[in-house]
PDB file of C-alpha atoms in Angstrom:
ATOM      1  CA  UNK A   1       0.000   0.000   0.000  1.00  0.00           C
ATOM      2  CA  UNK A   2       1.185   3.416  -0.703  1.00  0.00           C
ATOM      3  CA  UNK A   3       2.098   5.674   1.955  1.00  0.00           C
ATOM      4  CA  UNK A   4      -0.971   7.777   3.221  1.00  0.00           C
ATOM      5  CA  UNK A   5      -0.671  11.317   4.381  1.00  0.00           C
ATOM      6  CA  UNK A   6      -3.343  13.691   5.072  1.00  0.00           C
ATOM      7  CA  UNK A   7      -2.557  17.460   4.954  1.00  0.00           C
ATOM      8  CA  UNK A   8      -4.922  19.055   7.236  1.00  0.00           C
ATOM      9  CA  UNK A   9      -5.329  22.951   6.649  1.00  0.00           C
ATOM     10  CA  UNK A  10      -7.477  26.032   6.012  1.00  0.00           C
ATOM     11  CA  UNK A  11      -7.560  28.372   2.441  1.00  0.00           C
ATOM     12  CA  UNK A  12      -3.834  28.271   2.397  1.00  0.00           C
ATOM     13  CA  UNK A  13      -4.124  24.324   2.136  1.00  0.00           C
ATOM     14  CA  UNK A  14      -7.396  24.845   0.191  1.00  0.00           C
ATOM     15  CA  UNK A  15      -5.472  27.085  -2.900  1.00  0.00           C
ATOM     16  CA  UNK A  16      -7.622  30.350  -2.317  1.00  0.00           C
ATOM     17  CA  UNK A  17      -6.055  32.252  -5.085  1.00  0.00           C
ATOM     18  CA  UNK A  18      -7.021  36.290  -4.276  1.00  0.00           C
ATOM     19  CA  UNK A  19      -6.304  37.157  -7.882  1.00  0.00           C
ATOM     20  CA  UNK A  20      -9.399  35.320  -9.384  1.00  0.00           C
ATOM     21  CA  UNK A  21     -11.719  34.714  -5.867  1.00  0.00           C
ATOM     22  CA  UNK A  22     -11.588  30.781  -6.982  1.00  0.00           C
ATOM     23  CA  UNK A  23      -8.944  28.199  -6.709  1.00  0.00           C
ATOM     24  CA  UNK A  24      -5.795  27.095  -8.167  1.00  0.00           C
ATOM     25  CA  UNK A  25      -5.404  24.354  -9.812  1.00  0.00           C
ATOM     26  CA  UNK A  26      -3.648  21.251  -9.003  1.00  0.00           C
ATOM     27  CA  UNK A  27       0.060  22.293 -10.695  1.00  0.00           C
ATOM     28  CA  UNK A  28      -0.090  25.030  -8.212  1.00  0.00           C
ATOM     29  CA  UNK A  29      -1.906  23.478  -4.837  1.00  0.00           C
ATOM     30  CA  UNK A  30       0.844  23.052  -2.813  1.00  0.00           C
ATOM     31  CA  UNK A  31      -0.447  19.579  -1.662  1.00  0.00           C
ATOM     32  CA  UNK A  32      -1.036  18.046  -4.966  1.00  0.00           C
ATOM     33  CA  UNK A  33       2.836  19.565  -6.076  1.00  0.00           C
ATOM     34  CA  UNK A  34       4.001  17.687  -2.680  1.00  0.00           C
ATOM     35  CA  UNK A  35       2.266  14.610  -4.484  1.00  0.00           C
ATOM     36  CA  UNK A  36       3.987  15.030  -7.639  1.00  0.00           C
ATOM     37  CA  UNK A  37       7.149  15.663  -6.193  1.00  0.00           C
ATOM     38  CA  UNK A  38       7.073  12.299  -4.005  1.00  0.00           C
ATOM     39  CA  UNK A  39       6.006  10.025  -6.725  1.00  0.00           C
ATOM     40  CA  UNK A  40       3.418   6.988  -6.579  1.00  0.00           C
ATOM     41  CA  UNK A  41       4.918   5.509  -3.472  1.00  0.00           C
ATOM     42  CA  UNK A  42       2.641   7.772  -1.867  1.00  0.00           C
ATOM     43  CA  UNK A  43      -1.325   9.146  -1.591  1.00  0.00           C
ATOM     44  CA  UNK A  44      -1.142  12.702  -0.681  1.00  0.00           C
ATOM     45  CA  UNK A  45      -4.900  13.376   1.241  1.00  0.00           C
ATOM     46  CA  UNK A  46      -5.708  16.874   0.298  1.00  0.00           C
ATOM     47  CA  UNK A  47      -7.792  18.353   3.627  1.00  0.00           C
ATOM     48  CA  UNK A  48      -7.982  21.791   3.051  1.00  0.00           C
ATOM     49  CA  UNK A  49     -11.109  24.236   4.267  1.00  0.00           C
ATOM     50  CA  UNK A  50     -11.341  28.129   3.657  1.00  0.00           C
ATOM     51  CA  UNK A  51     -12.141  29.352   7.377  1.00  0.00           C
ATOM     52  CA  UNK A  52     -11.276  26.286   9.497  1.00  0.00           C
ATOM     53  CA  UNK A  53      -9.430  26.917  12.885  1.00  0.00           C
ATOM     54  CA  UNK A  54      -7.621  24.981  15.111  1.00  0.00           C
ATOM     55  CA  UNK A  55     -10.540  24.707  17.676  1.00  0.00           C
ATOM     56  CA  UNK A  56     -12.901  27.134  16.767  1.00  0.00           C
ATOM     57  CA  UNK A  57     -16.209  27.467  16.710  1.00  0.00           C
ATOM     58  CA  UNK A  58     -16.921  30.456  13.829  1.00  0.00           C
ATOM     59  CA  UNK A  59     -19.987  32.518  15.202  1.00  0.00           C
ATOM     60  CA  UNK A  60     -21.152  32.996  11.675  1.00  0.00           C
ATOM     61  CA  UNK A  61     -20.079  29.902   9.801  1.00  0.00           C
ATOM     62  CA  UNK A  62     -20.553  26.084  11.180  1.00  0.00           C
ATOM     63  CA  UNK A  63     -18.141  23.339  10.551  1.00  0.00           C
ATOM     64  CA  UNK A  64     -14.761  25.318  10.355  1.00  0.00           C
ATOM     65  CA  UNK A  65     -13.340  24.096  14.216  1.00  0.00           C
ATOM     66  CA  UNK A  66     -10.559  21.836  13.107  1.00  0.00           C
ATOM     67  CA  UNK A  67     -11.074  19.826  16.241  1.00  0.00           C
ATOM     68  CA  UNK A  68     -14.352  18.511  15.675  1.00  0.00           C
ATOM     69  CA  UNK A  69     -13.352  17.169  12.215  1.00  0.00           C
ATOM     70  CA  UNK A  70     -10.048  15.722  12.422  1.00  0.00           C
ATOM     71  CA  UNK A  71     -11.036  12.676  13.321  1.00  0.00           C
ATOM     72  CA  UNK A  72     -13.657  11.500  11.226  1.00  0.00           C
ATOM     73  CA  UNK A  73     -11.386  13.109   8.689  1.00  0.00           C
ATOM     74  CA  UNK A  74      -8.378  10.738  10.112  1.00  0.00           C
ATOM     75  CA  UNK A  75     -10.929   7.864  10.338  1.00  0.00           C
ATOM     76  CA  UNK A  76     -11.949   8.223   6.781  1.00  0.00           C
ATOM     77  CA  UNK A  77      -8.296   8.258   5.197  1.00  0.00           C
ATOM     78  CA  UNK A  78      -6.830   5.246   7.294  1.00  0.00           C
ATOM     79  CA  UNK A  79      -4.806   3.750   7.788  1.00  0.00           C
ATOM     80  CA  UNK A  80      -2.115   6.905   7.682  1.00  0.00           C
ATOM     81  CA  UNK A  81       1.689   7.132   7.977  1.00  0.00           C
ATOM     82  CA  UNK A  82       1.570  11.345   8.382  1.00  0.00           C
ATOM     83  CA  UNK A  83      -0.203  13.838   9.042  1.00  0.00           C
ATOM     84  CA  UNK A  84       0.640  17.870   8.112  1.00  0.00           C
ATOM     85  CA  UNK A  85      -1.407  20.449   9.793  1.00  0.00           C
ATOM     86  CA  UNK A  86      -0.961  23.965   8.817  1.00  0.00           C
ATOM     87  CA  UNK A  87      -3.752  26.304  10.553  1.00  0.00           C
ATOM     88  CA  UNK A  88      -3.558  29.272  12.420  1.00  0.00           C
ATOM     89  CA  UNK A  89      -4.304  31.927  10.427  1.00  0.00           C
ATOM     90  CA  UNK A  90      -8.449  32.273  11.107  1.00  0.00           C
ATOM     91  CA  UNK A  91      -7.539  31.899  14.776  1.00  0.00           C
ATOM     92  CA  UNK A  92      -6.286  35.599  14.561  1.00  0.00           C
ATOM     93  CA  UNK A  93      -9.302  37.037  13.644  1.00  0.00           C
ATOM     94  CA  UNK A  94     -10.103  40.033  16.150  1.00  0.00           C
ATOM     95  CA  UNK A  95     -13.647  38.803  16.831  1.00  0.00           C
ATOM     96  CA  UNK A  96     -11.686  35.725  18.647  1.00  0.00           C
ATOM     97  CA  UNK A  97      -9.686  37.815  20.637  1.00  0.00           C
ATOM     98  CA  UNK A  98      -6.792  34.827  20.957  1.00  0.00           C
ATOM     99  CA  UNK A  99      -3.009  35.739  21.661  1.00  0.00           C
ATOM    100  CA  UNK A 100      -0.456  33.537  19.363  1.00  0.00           C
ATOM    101  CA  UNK A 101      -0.196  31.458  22.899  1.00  0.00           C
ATOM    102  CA  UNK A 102      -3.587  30.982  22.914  1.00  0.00           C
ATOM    103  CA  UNK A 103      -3.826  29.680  19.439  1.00  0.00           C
ATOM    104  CA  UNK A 104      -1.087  27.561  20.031  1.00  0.00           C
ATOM    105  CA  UNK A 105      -2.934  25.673  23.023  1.00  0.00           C
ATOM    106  CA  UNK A 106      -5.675  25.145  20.228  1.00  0.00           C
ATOM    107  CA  UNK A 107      -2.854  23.692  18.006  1.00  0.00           C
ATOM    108  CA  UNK A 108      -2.146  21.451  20.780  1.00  0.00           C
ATOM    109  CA  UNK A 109      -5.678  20.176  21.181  1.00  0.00           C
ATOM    110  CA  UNK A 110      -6.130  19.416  17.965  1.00  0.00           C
ATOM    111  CA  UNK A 111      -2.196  17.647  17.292  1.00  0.00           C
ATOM    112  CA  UNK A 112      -2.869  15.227  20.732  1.00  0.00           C
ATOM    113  CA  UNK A 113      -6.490  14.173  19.596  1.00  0.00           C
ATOM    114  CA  UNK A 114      -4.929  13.074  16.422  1.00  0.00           C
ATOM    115  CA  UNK A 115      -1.883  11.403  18.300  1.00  0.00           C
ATOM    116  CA  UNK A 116      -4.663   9.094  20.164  1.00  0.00           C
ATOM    117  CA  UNK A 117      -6.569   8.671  17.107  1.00  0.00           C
ATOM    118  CA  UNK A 118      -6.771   4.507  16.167  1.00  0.00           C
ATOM    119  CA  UNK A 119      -5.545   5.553  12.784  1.00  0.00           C
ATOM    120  CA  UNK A 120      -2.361   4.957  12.288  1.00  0.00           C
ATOM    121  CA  UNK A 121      -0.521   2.002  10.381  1.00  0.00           C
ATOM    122  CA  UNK A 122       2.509   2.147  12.888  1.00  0.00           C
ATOM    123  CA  UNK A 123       3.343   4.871  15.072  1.00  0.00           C
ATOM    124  CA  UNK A 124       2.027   8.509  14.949  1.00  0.00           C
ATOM    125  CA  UNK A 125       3.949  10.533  12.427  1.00  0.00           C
ATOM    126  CA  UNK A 126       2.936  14.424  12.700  1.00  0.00           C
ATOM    127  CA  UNK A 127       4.344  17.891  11.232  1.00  0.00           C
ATOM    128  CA  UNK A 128       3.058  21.004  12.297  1.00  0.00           C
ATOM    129  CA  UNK A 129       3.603  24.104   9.738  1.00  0.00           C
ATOM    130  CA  UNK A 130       3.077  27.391  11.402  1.00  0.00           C
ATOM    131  CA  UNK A 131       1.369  29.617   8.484  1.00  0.00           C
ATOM    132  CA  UNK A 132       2.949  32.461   7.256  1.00  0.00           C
ATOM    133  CA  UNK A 133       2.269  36.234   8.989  1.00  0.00           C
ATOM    134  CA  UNK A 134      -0.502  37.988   7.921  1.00  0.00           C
ATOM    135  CA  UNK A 135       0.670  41.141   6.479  1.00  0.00           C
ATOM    136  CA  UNK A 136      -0.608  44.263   7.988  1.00  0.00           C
ATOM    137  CA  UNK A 137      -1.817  45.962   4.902  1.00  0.00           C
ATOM    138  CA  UNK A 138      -4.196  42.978   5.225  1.00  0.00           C
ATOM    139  CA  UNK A 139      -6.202  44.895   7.897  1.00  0.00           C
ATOM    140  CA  UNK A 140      -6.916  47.828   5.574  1.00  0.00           C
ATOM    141  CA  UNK A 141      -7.898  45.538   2.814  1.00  0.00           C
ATOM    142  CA  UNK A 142     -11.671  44.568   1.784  1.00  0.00           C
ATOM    143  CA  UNK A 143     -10.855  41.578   3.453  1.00  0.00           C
ATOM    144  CA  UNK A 144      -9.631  42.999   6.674  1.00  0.00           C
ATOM    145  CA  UNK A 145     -13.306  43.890   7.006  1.00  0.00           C
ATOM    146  CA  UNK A 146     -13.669  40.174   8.241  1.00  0.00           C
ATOM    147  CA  UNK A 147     -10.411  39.839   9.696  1.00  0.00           C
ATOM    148  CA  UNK A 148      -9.844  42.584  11.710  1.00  0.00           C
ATOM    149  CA  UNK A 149      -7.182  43.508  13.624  1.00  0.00           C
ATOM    150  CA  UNK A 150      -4.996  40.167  13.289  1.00  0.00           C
ATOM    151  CA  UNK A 151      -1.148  41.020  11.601  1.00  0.00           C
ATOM    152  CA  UNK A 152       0.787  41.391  14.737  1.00  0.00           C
ATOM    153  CA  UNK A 153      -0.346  38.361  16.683  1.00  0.00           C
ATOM    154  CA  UNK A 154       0.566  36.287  13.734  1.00  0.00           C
ATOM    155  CA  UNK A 155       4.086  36.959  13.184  1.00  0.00           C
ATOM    156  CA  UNK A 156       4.104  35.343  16.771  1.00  0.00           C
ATOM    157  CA  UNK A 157       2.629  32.233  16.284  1.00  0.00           C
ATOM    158  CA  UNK A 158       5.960  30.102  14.888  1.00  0.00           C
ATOM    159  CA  UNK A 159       7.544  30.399  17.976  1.00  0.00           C
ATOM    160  CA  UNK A 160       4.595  29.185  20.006  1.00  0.00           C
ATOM    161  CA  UNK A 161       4.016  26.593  17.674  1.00  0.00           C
ATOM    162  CA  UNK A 162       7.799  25.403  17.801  1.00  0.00           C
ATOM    163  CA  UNK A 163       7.313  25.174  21.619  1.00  0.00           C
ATOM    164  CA  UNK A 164       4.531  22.875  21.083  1.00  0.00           C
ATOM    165  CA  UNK A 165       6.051  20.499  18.726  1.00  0.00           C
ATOM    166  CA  UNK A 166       8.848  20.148  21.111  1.00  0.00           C
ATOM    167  CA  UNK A 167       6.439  19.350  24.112  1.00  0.00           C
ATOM    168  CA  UNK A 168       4.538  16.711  22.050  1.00  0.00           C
ATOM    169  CA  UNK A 169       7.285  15.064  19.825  1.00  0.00           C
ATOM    170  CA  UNK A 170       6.220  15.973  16.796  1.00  0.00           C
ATOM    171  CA  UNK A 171       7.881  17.937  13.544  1.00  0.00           C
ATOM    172  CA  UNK A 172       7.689  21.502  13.087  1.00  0.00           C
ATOM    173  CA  UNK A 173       8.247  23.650   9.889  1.00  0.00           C
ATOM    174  CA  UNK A 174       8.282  27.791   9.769  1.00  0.00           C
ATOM    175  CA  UNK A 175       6.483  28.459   6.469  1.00  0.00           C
ATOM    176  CA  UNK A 176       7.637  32.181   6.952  1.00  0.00           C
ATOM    177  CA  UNK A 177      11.212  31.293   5.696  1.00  0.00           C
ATOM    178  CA  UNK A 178       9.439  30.192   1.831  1.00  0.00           C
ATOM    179  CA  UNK A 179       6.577  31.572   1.277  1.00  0.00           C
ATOM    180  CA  UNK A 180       4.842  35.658   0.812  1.00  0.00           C
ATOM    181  CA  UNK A 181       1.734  36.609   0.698  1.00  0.00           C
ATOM    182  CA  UNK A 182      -0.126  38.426  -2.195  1.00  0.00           C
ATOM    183  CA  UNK A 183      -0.723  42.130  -3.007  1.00  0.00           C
ATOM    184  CA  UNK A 184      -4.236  41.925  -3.020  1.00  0.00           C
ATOM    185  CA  UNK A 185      -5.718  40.406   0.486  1.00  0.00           C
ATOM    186  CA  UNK A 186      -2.124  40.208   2.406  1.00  0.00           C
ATOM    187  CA  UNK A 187      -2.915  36.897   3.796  1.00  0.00           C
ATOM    188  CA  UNK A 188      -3.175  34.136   1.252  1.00  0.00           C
ATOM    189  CA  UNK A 189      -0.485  32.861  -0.736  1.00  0.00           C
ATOM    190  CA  UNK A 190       0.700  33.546  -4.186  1.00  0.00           C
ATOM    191  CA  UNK A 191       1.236  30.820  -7.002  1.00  0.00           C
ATOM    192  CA  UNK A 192       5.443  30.569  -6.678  1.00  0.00           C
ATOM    193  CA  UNK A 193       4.589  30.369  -2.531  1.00  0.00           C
ATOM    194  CA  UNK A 194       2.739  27.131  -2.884  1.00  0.00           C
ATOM    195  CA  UNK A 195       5.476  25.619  -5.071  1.00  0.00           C
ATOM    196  CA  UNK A 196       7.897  26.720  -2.420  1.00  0.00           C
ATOM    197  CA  UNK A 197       6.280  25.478   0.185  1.00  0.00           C
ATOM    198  CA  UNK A 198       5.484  21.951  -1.673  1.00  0.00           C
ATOM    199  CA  UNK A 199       9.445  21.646  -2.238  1.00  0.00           C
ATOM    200  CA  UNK A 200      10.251  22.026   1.610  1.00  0.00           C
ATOM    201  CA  UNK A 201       7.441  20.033   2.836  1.00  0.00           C
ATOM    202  CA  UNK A 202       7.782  17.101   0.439  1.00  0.00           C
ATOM    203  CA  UNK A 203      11.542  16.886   1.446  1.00  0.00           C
ATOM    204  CA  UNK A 204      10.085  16.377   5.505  1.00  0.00           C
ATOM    205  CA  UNK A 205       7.465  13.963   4.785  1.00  0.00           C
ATOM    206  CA  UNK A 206      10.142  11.603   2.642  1.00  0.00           C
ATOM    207  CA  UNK A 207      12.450  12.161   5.146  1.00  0.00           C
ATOM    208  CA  UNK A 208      10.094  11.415   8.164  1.00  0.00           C
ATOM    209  CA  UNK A 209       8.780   8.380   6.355  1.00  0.00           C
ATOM    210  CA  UNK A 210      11.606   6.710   4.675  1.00  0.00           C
ATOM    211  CA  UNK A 211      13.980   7.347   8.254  1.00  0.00           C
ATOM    212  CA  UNK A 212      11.069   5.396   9.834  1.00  0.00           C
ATOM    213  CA  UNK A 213      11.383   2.725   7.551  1.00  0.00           C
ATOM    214  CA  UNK A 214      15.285   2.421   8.118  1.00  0.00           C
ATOM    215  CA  UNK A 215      14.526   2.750  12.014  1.00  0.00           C
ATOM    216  CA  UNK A 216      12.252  -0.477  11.767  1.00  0.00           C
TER     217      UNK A 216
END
């Protein structure tokens, strides 16, 4: 069987491309790139959701609290060698009123309910990617509207999210060192950042996996 990883995320994970309002396709979803980079040993699950959050419930939209989907997400796509979660980003909306600490204890929730999931072939394998910042220009865009006041708290959340990782034993990636965000929203990523960020995080997941293997 090929090796099975989900990639767990919000619009960033999704392909929200701000240009058009729609998607990109799959030669530019940094997921399905990750699958074409690492071949047809392995099934690349593509999980993203515009909106979701670590643990969130949205006041205005239902269904976007990461938490209350992983699993039956997990459960569906089993049995799994990896897991990448990259979320963050909607946590920093003003109207949740969250510090980056705070939105890394929701990272945490999320990361040990999938740990304990009975999903896993072998062990649990797990990589959190903090998202990149939020630009501040973001705040005076049309989509800041939404946002609100979010940019500075962001830029904060990699660190807390490294502190995590190291608590729970799992992998940890700063997206901020490859990727940018676009001209037009500030907080979504452009076409060359997805291919970026595909490159690094395919290299981790063969890595993590194929180590594993030699481990055994």
């Amino acid at each position: 069987m090929k090796k099975r990883v989900v990639i767990f995320g919000d619009s960033n994970t999704w392909g929200y491309d701000a240009v058009t309002g729609g998607r990109f396709n799959e030669e530019i979803r940094w997921p399905m790139v990750a699958a074409k980079i690492l071949g047809n040993e392995y099934r690349i699950l593509e999980e993203g959701l515009c909106g979701r959050t670590t643990c969130l419930e949205d006041p205005f939209n239902e269904g976007l609290s990461g938490l209350t989907y992983i699993l039956p997400c997990l459960q569906t796509h089993s049995p799994l060698d990896m897991l990448v979660v990259m979320l963050g980003t909607n946590d920093c909306k003003q109207r949740f009123s969250l510090t980056a600490a705070n939105i890394a204890l929701g990272m945490r929730r999320l990361v040990k309910k999938a740990m304990e999931a009975e999903v896993w072939r072998d062990n649990p394998n797990i990589l959190v990617i903090a998202p990149g910042p939020i630009l501040k220009e973001c705040e005076l865009s049309e989509v800041g509207k939404n946002m609100g006041v979010c940019s500075d708290k962001s830029y904060e959340i990699a660190k807390e999210y490294e502190l995590i990782a190291k608590e729970l034993g799992v992998g940890f990636f700063d997206s901020s060192k490859c990727v940018e965000m676009n001209d037009i929203d500030f907080m979504h990523l452009t076409a060359d950042s997805h291919i970026a960020l595909a490159k690094e995080v395919s290299v981790i997941i063969k890595n993590t996996l194929e180590n594993k293997e030699l481990k055994a």
